[in-house]
Amino acid sequence: MPVASQAATALKAKFPSATDRASSDHAACNVPLAEVPAVLQFLRDEQGFDHLADLTAIDWAEGASPRFTVVYNLYATARGEYIRVAADCTNDLEPAAPTVTHLWPGANWHERECFDMFGITFEGHPDLRRILMWDGYPYHPLRKEFPLAGIETVLPDAEIAEVTKTPVIAAPMAGGPFVASPGEINMADAEPSAKDQSWNERKPKTD
Amino acid sequence: MATELNIPDTAAKAAEAAPDRMSLSMGPSHPSTHGVLRLQMELDGEILTKCDPVVGYLHRGDEKIAENMTYNQFVPYTDRLDYLAPLANNMAYAIAVEKLAGLEVPARCQAIRVITAEMARISSHLMGLGAFGLDVGAWTVLVHSLNQREHLYKLFEELTGARFTTSYTRIGGVSRDIPDGWLDRVGGFCDQFLPALEEILSLLTRNKIFLDRTVGVGVITKEDALAYGITGPNLRGSGIALDLRKDKPYSGYEQYEFDVPVGSKGDSYDRYLVRGEEMRQSVRIIRQVIAKFPGGDWYAKDARKIFAPPKDKILTSMEELIQNFMLVTEGPQMPAGEVYFEAENPKGILGFYVVSKGGGVPWRLKIRSPSFCNLSILPKICTGILISDVVTLLGSLDFVMGECDR
């Protein structure tokens, strides 16, 4: 159910393409991706939302279109009010979004994290590198197709792995949270919430 | 014959780019980086010309894990965010999910949560202060503050069964009521803590060495602090009185009187002073909670689909047994929707953005961690300062890598 607020009304008056977004707490708006920097600048300069509280993305899983949504949570420090702005990425295979680092330098690390976890490219970002995973890591772990148990990967420094012959299995959760001896049981058997049993960490998903 | 490894690391690349500068990697295992932060620095003599923080060494994929388990199962993982104040994390997470569920918890539960969160704040600031002192060579501060923290941990253990990883809250309540006489012992702690705190602070506040190393060092301006999303004592040290306990009260904070200390210059010394005063204010809040401690339930009784029924009922009544079985196997059932809730934690503002499609498992759970945002300003404020000042600056920022890396 949409939540009404003066700022959201002003936003919709200024940007006719903005629509209400269902929310359980604060006012929220959907805007087209290309308008995000303009919308956020309007909210910051004219509506007092001076604090970029959070920037993140949602993956609606493979097959969904639009697949990725970028979400901005803003906070107005002077009057204690939140607003949420969400924008769907137009390209499902190579998602991209405009950067907002010129508005808030603090968005830098948030966007790097988003790129690292979801593979969303932020156009115009000054230094778009991985931040939590290591440079050269091949996957984007918060995408829904990435298994909880992880995927076998070699050491970050390929040269060391070659010399020491030690590929590293990045699978801290193998076996699932209910299992004391990890690795012996399928994720799907161990974890009741893993409803989709057509694939697991031992039997990768086939396209 | 020794094998020569040719490892292309960032340090070598930086050295190639600027041959007259020294490239130095501080961390991830360095006593002054308080965990596993690594700073890739470029030095001109002793002056930093560039600083690139490398985070992620403690990344455990908490957000991925959260998408794969029920809401209550994730509570122990919140302990391991800011592991110096687990009770405050527990509370922030529980309130976020309760907002999603549209659930109100009773006054007694709110009071218990406030008291534990403020105790967690004191314990976190004590550790921050002690480590900060240690960074500038004041060993005694750490000894005294750990001594005080030990009293708090004994109280935590009595309440939750664990000293460190408390996992105390549940969606819709807390895991158990307070033990008999516990409030008196908390009051007793407060009585002896205030004089002890003055003694601890007096070791630093007018200490010539401490002043020389912190005053005017690592200044964060108001504008920078806001632009980089700095929160908590670090933001208030820069002179912005943003405290969600005052501005967006949750869990009944509006009933309690307390002041929000702010700094004037935004240097390391101001951040130290703010933390010191916040502990006094926390004691003030705790005393008010104890004075008007409400009776009644300590969990939401109407939350039949969310909170586990009492154990004796589970063992004797079919209805409650079925209910408990459903809770354990399917998880507490949440409506579809999305919420963003922020709480004023000791390190700054901890936010949870929960997206639910209904059912017992969140579709997406984003953790907005204060330490992550607070550290993102390092490249900006570290440029042009002395390498020895980096150590005091890190100490004054008081971050936790468990929370930064998630």
XYZ file of C-alpha atoms in Angstrom:
613
model
C 0.000 0.000 0.000
C 1.466 3.403 -0.956
C 2.286 5.813 1.858
C 1.475 9.484 1.260
C 3.920 12.252 2.035
C 4.368 15.838 0.949
C 7.767 15.122 -0.518
C 6.422 12.261 -2.617
C 3.609 14.480 -3.904
C 6.092 17.204 -4.818
C 8.281 14.618 -6.511
C 5.404 13.328 -8.624
C 4.423 16.878 -9.568
C 7.941 17.655 -10.730
C 8.591 14.291 -12.398
C 5.355 13.059 -13.996
C 6.904 9.673 -14.772
C 7.303 8.882 -11.060
C 4.728 6.493 -9.622
C 3.796 5.336 -6.140
C 5.575 2.276 -4.832
C 4.075 -0.190 -2.375
C 5.690 0.221 1.020
C 5.042 -0.952 4.559
C 6.559 2.080 6.263
C 7.889 5.191 4.510
C 6.791 7.017 1.383
C 8.209 5.362 -1.722
C 8.338 6.135 -5.425
C 9.275 4.266 -8.570
C 11.117 6.387 -11.088
C 12.665 5.615 -14.486
C 16.326 4.714 -14.169
C 17.602 7.588 -16.298
C 15.908 10.139 -14.071
C 17.430 8.877 -10.826
C 20.219 11.510 -10.527
C 17.783 14.335 -11.285
C 15.207 12.970 -8.840
C 17.728 12.513 -6.062
C 19.179 15.960 -6.675
C 15.678 17.435 -6.464
C 15.027 15.574 -3.208
C 18.365 16.648 -1.773
C 18.340 20.310 -2.771
C 14.664 21.205 -2.645
C 13.112 18.711 -0.240
C 15.862 18.540 2.381
C 16.749 14.838 2.039
C 20.409 15.504 2.703
C 21.453 12.076 4.004
C 21.795 9.105 1.673
C 21.038 6.446 4.239
C 21.329 3.433 2.025
C 21.768 2.366 -1.561
C 21.177 -1.209 -2.574
C 19.622 -3.463 -5.175
C 17.127 -6.292 -5.321
C 17.432 -9.282 -7.611
C 13.970 -10.583 -8.581
C 15.567 -13.830 -9.826
C 16.320 -15.155 -13.266
C 13.410 -14.960 -15.654
C 11.837 -11.951 -14.020
C 11.794 -8.770 -16.039
C 12.772 -6.216 -14.911
C 15.173 -8.372 -12.986
C 17.160 -5.815 -10.971
C 15.839 -2.887 -8.961
C 18.149 -0.265 -7.471
C 16.804 1.195 -4.228
C 17.794 4.451 -2.533
C 16.740 5.245 1.023
C 17.058 8.930 1.864
C 16.677 10.677 5.195
C 15.972 14.329 5.908
C 18.045 15.169 8.963
C 16.228 18.430 9.713
C 12.755 16.913 10.083
C 13.351 13.195 10.572
C 11.639 11.864 7.479
C 12.496 9.018 5.132
C 11.753 8.497 1.483
C 12.536 5.529 -0.721
C 13.245 5.830 -4.421
C 13.427 2.722 -6.557
C 14.352 2.287 -10.199
C 14.209 -0.843 -12.338
C 17.252 -1.647 -14.451
C 16.308 -1.746 -18.100
C 18.787 -4.417 -19.157
C 18.298 -7.753 -17.372
C 21.466 -9.381 -18.683
C 23.928 -6.524 -18.218
C 22.273 -4.288 -15.651
C 23.511 -0.727 -15.393
C 22.493 2.380 -13.475
C 23.662 5.999 -13.404
C 25.968 6.892 -10.545
C 25.005 9.328 -7.785
C 28.526 9.783 -6.423
C 28.495 13.406 -7.601
C 25.577 14.050 -5.232
C 26.866 12.092 -2.261
C 30.509 10.959 -2.262
C 29.371 8.375 0.283
C 27.530 6.574 -2.517
C 30.931 5.492 -3.821
C 31.295 2.445 -1.583
C 27.596 1.579 -1.740
C 27.743 1.448 -5.522
C 30.926 -0.590 -5.428
C 29.203 -3.050 -3.129
C 26.183 -3.188 -5.425
C 28.446 -3.871 -8.384
C 30.315 -6.525 -6.418
C 27.219 -8.340 -5.176
C 24.837 -7.949 -8.146
C 27.011 -7.032 -11.103
C 25.217 -3.749 -11.684
C 27.501 -1.316 -13.502
C 27.238 2.247 -12.252
C 27.936 4.504 -15.187
C 30.151 7.454 -14.356
C 31.431 5.937 -11.117
C 35.009 7.156 -10.543
C 36.447 3.850 -9.340
C 34.135 0.890 -9.877
C 35.963 -2.071 -8.343
C 34.900 -4.988 -6.195
C 34.871 -4.113 -2.530
C 33.916 -7.089 -0.358
C 35.004 -9.910 -2.647
C 38.514 -9.901 -4.046
C 39.591 -8.476 -7.393
C 39.200 -11.087 -10.095
C 36.429 -13.013 -8.324
C 34.207 -14.292 -11.116
C 30.710 -14.297 -9.554
C 28.188 -11.897 -8.083
C 27.127 -13.664 -4.880
C 23.828 -11.937 -4.092
C 22.323 -12.908 -7.414
C 19.642 -15.484 -6.811
C 21.241 -18.164 -8.977
C 24.409 -18.132 -6.839
C 24.108 -21.067 -4.407
C 24.278 -20.479 -0.656
C 27.081 -23.019 -0.351
C 29.276 -21.029 -2.697
C 31.058 -22.126 -5.853
C 34.501 -23.656 -5.936
C 37.010 -20.934 -6.757
C 40.773 -20.771 -6.925
C 42.814 -18.507 -4.676
C 42.611 -14.806 -5.425
C 46.226 -14.799 -6.562
C 46.239 -17.244 -9.400
C 50.051 -17.399 -9.365
C 50.136 -18.658 -5.784
C 47.471 -21.247 -6.507
C 49.543 -22.513 -9.395
C 52.693 -22.876 -7.296
C 51.090 -24.328 -4.205
C 48.456 -26.393 -6.057
C 45.787 -25.379 -3.559
C 42.474 -24.383 -5.007
C 40.274 -23.084 -2.243
C 36.662 -24.073 -1.798
C 34.732 -21.011 -0.760
C 31.947 -22.962 0.893
C 31.628 -22.002 4.541
C 27.948 -22.989 4.594
C 28.151 -26.383 2.911
C 25.713 -28.677 4.634
C 23.468 -25.903 5.857
C 22.852 -24.403 9.249
C 21.102 -27.476 10.687
C 23.883 -29.930 9.979
C 26.790 -30.550 12.324
C 28.993 -32.366 9.838
C 29.229 -30.111 6.824
C 29.477 -31.277 3.283
C 27.772 -34.670 3.473
C 24.157 -33.670 2.952
C 22.587 -31.705 0.154
C 21.635 -28.149 0.945
C 18.083 -28.894 -0.152
C 17.760 -31.788 2.301
C 19.282 -29.896 5.171
C 17.547 -26.585 4.716
C 13.736 -26.691 4.639
C 13.568 -23.226 3.160
C 15.393 -24.349 0.037
C 12.225 -25.333 -1.770
C 13.695 -25.563 -5.229
C 15.302 -28.988 -5.175
C 16.085 -29.228 -8.852
C 19.652 -28.053 -8.222
C 22.117 -27.799 -5.369
C 25.797 -27.222 -4.773
C 26.708 -30.699 -6.020
C 24.355 -30.709 -8.977
C 24.663 -27.332 -10.656
C 21.761 -25.716 -12.392
C 21.444 -26.646 -16.049
C 20.060 -24.148 -18.482
C 67.016 -23.067 -5.288
C 64.359 -20.754 -4.016
C 61.338 -20.242 -6.183
C 60.745 -16.619 -6.912
C 57.090 -15.737 -6.802
C 55.944 -12.955 -9.018
C 52.801 -11.756 -7.295
C 51.130 -8.801 -8.945
C 49.832 -6.944 -5.903
C 48.380 -3.506 -5.551
C 51.449 -2.234 -3.715
C 53.735 -2.996 -6.629
C 51.312 -1.390 -9.053
C 51.165 1.754 -6.948
C 54.962 1.883 -6.724
C 55.199 1.685 -10.486
C 52.751 4.525 -10.882
C 54.611 6.869 -8.527
C 58.267 5.792 -8.208
C 59.286 8.647 -5.894
C 56.586 7.715 -3.374
C 56.697 4.863 -0.940
C 53.890 2.379 -1.080
C 52.944 0.848 2.254
C 50.308 -1.697 3.142
C 49.031 -1.385 6.703
C 46.988 -4.373 7.769
C 44.971 -6.558 7.471
C 46.732 -7.870 10.580
C 47.913 -4.733 12.274
C 47.144 -3.853 15.882
C 45.974 -0.338 15.095
C 43.526 -1.310 12.384
C 41.203 -2.909 14.978
C 40.469 -6.073 13.113
C 41.124 -6.823 9.503
C 41.106 -3.460 7.801
C 43.901 -2.922 5.323
C 45.082 0.497 4.267
C 46.950 0.704 1.008
C 48.908 3.907 1.494
C 51.121 6.008 -0.698
C 53.664 8.016 1.264
C 55.751 11.055 0.564
C 58.168 10.815 3.457
C 55.854 10.543 6.442
C 52.934 12.279 4.766
C 50.166 10.289 3.146
C 49.485 11.284 -0.413
C 46.884 8.594 -0.982
C 45.011 6.108 1.127
C 42.880 3.288 -0.215
C 41.108 1.223 2.444
C 40.701 -2.419 1.462
C 37.763 -4.040 3.235
C 36.069 -7.401 2.906
C 38.498 -9.685 4.741
C 35.713 -10.614 7.163
C 32.962 -10.916 4.578
C 30.740 -13.855 5.461
C 27.797 -13.189 3.198
C 25.332 -12.373 5.962
C 22.823 -10.972 3.491
C 22.938 -14.132 1.392
C 22.546 -16.240 4.509
C 19.546 -14.180 5.581
C 17.764 -14.962 2.319
C 18.042 -18.635 3.127
C 16.696 -18.884 6.629
C 13.670 -17.889 8.647
C 13.508 -14.536 10.396
C 14.255 -15.774 13.902
C 17.117 -17.935 12.715
C 18.932 -14.826 11.594
C 19.016 -13.261 15.069
C 22.330 -14.964 16.026
C 23.902 -13.575 12.855
C 23.084 -10.053 13.971
C 25.266 -10.667 17.051
C 28.188 -10.983 14.732
C 27.732 -7.649 13.008
C 28.918 -5.205 15.625
C 30.151 -7.860 18.008
C 30.945 -5.267 20.659
C 27.265 -4.391 21.012
C 25.253 -7.470 20.013
C 22.235 -6.514 22.103
C 21.766 -3.294 20.163
C 21.970 -5.176 16.842
C 19.441 -7.750 18.054
C 17.030 -4.989 18.915
C 17.432 -3.141 15.600
C 16.810 -6.325 13.632
C 13.796 -7.343 15.698
C 12.162 -3.930 15.346
C 12.740 -3.932 11.579
C 10.982 -7.274 11.166
C 8.234 -6.271 13.600
C 7.563 -3.220 11.461
C 7.203 -5.527 8.496
C 4.788 -7.691 10.443
C 2.908 -4.672 11.781
C 3.505 -5.851 15.309
C 3.603 -3.775 18.497
C 5.555 -5.167 21.406
C 4.420 -4.459 24.994
C 5.935 -1.673 27.088
C 7.860 -4.069 29.281
C 9.565 -5.636 26.291
C 10.457 -2.185 24.971
C 11.918 -1.207 28.339
C 14.014 -4.377 28.490
C 15.309 -3.678 24.989
C 16.163 -0.057 25.814
C 18.029 -1.036 28.954
C 20.039 -3.712 27.143
C 20.771 -1.429 24.192
C 22.093 1.286 26.495
C 24.206 -1.233 28.389
C 25.542 -2.385 25.030
C 26.332 1.227 24.181
C 28.332 1.633 27.367
C 30.203 -1.610 26.786
C 30.952 -0.696 23.160
C 32.142 2.808 24.025
C 34.289 1.423 26.851
C 36.031 -0.880 24.405
C 36.327 1.910 21.839
C 37.813 4.210 24.422
C 40.215 1.596 25.733
C 41.437 0.714 22.250
C 41.758 4.388 21.377
C 43.853 4.948 24.490
C 45.967 1.963 23.604
C 46.587 3.402 20.129
C 48.073 6.550 21.617
C 50.026 4.641 24.254
C 47.702 4.948 27.243
C 47.560 1.365 28.430
C 45.851 2.088 31.752
C 42.625 3.237 30.102
C 42.124 -0.154 28.506
C 42.684 -1.986 31.759
C 40.146 0.144 33.624
C 37.548 0.060 30.873
C 37.806 -3.703 30.402
C 37.324 -4.040 34.130
C 34.062 -2.097 33.886
C 32.996 -3.975 30.784
C 33.404 -7.209 32.700
C 30.683 -6.097 35.135
C 28.384 -5.538 32.164
C 29.192 -8.917 30.660
C 28.287 -10.626 33.914
C 24.908 -8.901 33.756
C 24.494 -9.901 30.099
C 25.304 -13.481 30.942
C 22.751 -13.523 33.714
C 20.102 -12.118 31.390
C 20.780 -13.930 28.130
C 22.984 -16.877 29.011
C 25.886 -15.562 26.953
C 28.474 -12.901 27.566
C 29.252 -12.009 24.009
C 26.878 -13.475 21.434
C 23.638 -12.770 23.193
C 20.950 -13.460 20.517
C 18.505 -12.013 22.986
C 15.592 -10.642 20.984
C 12.983 -12.600 19.087
C 10.565 -11.285 16.519
C 7.802 -10.000 18.777
C 9.667 -10.026 22.057
C 12.766 -11.186 23.844
C 13.911 -14.722 24.524
C 13.231 -14.551 28.269
C 12.128 -12.186 30.984
C 14.643 -10.463 33.253
C 15.783 -12.559 36.235
C 14.817 -11.661 39.815
C 16.859 -8.800 41.196
C 18.592 -8.152 37.893
C 17.408 -4.542 37.731
C 18.857 -3.885 41.185
C 22.185 -5.226 40.053
C 22.056 -3.022 36.943
C 21.333 -0.064 39.212
C 24.253 -1.089 41.395
C 26.465 -1.202 38.343
C 25.402 2.333 37.384
C 26.165 3.629 40.885
C 29.719 2.360 40.849
C 30.239 3.022 37.142
C 29.846 6.817 37.139
C 32.778 7.546 39.496
C 34.841 4.885 37.712
C 34.050 6.517 34.370
C 35.211 9.905 35.652
C 38.443 8.262 36.717
C 38.910 6.633 33.310
C 38.154 9.824 31.419
C 40.408 11.880 33.664
C 43.311 9.778 32.397
C 42.791 11.211 28.914
C 40.752 14.410 28.929
C 43.535 16.700 30.156
C 46.412 14.441 29.253
C 49.066 16.488 27.435
C 50.223 13.638 25.205
C 46.669 12.673 24.337
C 45.750 16.272 23.527
C 48.810 16.704 21.336
C 47.930 13.626 19.353
C 44.204 14.192 18.922
C 43.334 17.892 18.948
C 43.035 19.131 15.383
C 43.826 15.696 13.963
C 41.511 14.015 11.465
C 39.023 16.844 11.206
C 35.749 15.863 9.528
C 33.733 18.900 8.520
C 29.952 18.980 8.861
C 29.485 18.960 5.097
C 31.812 16.012 4.571
C 30.233 14.066 7.399
C 26.782 14.380 5.848
C 27.942 13.795 2.289
C 29.742 10.584 3.218
C 26.914 9.237 5.341
C 28.910 9.314 8.574
C 26.681 8.541 11.554
C 26.826 8.021 15.281
C 29.375 9.653 17.582
C 31.565 10.442 14.570
C 28.812 12.586 13.039
C 27.940 14.206 16.351
C 31.623 14.919 16.913
C 31.422 17.040 13.760
C 28.660 19.121 15.295
C 25.503 17.610 13.786
C 23.041 16.578 16.485
C 21.567 13.654 14.560
C 20.467 11.001 17.012
C 17.624 8.744 15.923
C 16.719 8.078 19.551
C 15.649 11.732 19.658
C 14.648 12.390 16.034
C 12.800 9.164 15.228
C 12.204 7.558 18.632
C 11.713 3.811 18.614
C 11.132 1.277 21.373
C 9.842 3.990 23.720
C 12.917 6.244 23.720
C 10.606 9.270 23.688
C 9.788 8.674 27.365
C 13.325 9.180 28.558
C 15.227 12.396 29.047
C 18.749 12.577 27.769
C 21.052 15.022 26.030
C 22.745 14.566 22.673
C 26.355 15.706 22.999
C 27.925 17.303 19.924
C 31.472 18.353 19.162
C 32.542 21.712 17.770
C 35.523 20.994 15.521
C 35.063 17.434 14.349
C 38.564 16.292 15.265
C 39.581 13.071 16.996
C 39.396 14.753 20.387
C 35.780 15.815 19.840
C 34.809 12.283 18.924
C 36.452 11.087 22.139
C 34.559 13.657 24.207
C 31.236 12.739 22.590
C 31.698 9.063 23.455
C 32.577 9.921 27.020
C 29.455 12.017 27.460
C 27.249 9.442 25.731
C 28.142 6.917 28.401
C 26.961 9.318 31.107
C 23.734 9.848 29.177
C 23.280 6.096 28.803
C 23.504 5.711 32.559
C 20.893 8.439 32.833
C 18.569 6.556 30.491
C 19.120 3.239 32.279
C 18.224 4.820 35.619
C 15.013 6.259 34.167
C 14.036 2.906 32.688
C 14.602 1.202 36.022
C 12.626 3.897 37.849
C 9.515 3.374 35.727
C 9.986 -0.230 34.729
C 6.598 -1.402 33.430
C 4.929 -4.671 34.357
C 2.993 -6.911 32.023
C 4.109 -9.151 29.208
C 7.602 -9.302 27.822
C 6.497 -10.548 24.406
C 3.592 -9.778 22.120
C 0.843 -12.199 23.128
C -1.255 -11.543 20.057
C 1.570 -12.547 17.727
C 0.379 -16.140 17.450
C 1.924 -16.719 14.057
C 5.232 -15.104 14.996
C 6.281 -15.716 18.587
C 6.725 -19.184 20.008
C 4.160 -20.166 22.674
C 5.305 -20.833 26.270
C 7.157 -24.110 26.693
C 4.715 -25.617 29.205
C 1.855 -24.989 26.789
C 3.772 -26.637 23.955
C 4.221 -29.767 26.039
C 0.622 -29.990 27.203
C -1.640 -28.475 24.580
C -2.182 -29.717 21.020
C -2.984 -26.271 19.613
C 0.260 -24.728 20.865
C 2.254 -27.770 19.788
C 1.011 -27.387 16.213
C 1.696 -23.663 16.337
C 5.242 -24.211 17.539
C 5.814 -26.895 14.910
C 4.718 -24.516 12.162
C 6.931 -21.751 13.547
C 9.976 -23.993 13.618
C 9.500 -25.592 10.213
C 8.025 -22.745 8.171
C 9.210 -19.741 10.141
C 7.100 -16.810 11.323
C 4.764 -15.885 8.450
C 5.243 -12.314 7.245
C 3.118 -10.266 4.889
C 4.563 -9.122 1.585
C 6.072 -5.645 1.676
C 9.248 -3.763 2.337
C 10.543 -1.781 5.293
C 13.637 0.198 6.061
C 14.357 0.646 9.732
C 17.331 2.377 11.292
C 18.426 2.329 14.898
C 20.974 4.484 16.672
C 23.631 1.948 17.544
C 26.865 2.658 19.438
C 28.898 2.795 16.222
C 26.329 4.782 14.263
C 23.083 4.151 12.451
C 22.404 0.497 11.755
C 19.735 -0.002 9.110
C 17.854 -3.065 7.922
C 16.071 -2.989 4.583
C 13.791 -6.014 4.430
C 11.948 -7.015 1.277
C 9.381 -9.759 1.766
C 7.279 -11.632 -0.752
C 5.379 -13.203 2.128
C 6.202 -16.456 3.911
C 8.878 -17.256 6.441
C 12.028 -16.185 4.605
C 13.006 -12.653 3.507
C 13.483 -12.151 -0.214
C 16.202 -9.588 0.380
C 17.740 -8.279 3.562
C 20.189 -5.436 3.268
C 22.250 -4.393 6.256
C 23.294 -0.757 6.248
C 26.262 -0.938 8.538
C 27.589 2.230 10.168
C 31.229 1.125 10.178
C 31.148 0.574 6.400
C 29.875 4.108 5.783
C 32.147 5.652 8.409
C 35.229 4.088 6.830
C 34.328 5.283 3.345
C 35.537 8.772 4.263
C 39.109 7.556 4.932
C 40.499 8.321 1.434
C 39.292 11.882 1.878
C 40.529 12.677 5.382
C 43.722 10.621 5.308
C 45.279 12.553 2.454
C 47.964 14.942 3.640
C 48.217 13.752 7.231
C 51.117 12.101 9.044
C 51.253 8.330 9.099
C 51.334 8.360 12.897
C 48.088 10.334 12.880
C 46.390 7.594 10.877
C 46.640 5.398 13.960
C 44.886 7.884 16.238
C 42.364 8.678 13.519
C 41.393 5.021 13.171
C 41.114 4.753 16.937
C 38.848 7.772 17.099
C 36.535 6.456 14.364
C 35.787 3.354 16.474
C 34.739 0.894 13.782
C 34.169 -2.849 13.829
C 35.096 -4.919 10.817
C 32.535 -7.635 11.522
C 29.900 -5.058 10.795
C 31.736 -3.343 7.962
C 32.299 -6.540 5.999
C 29.139 -8.399 7.028
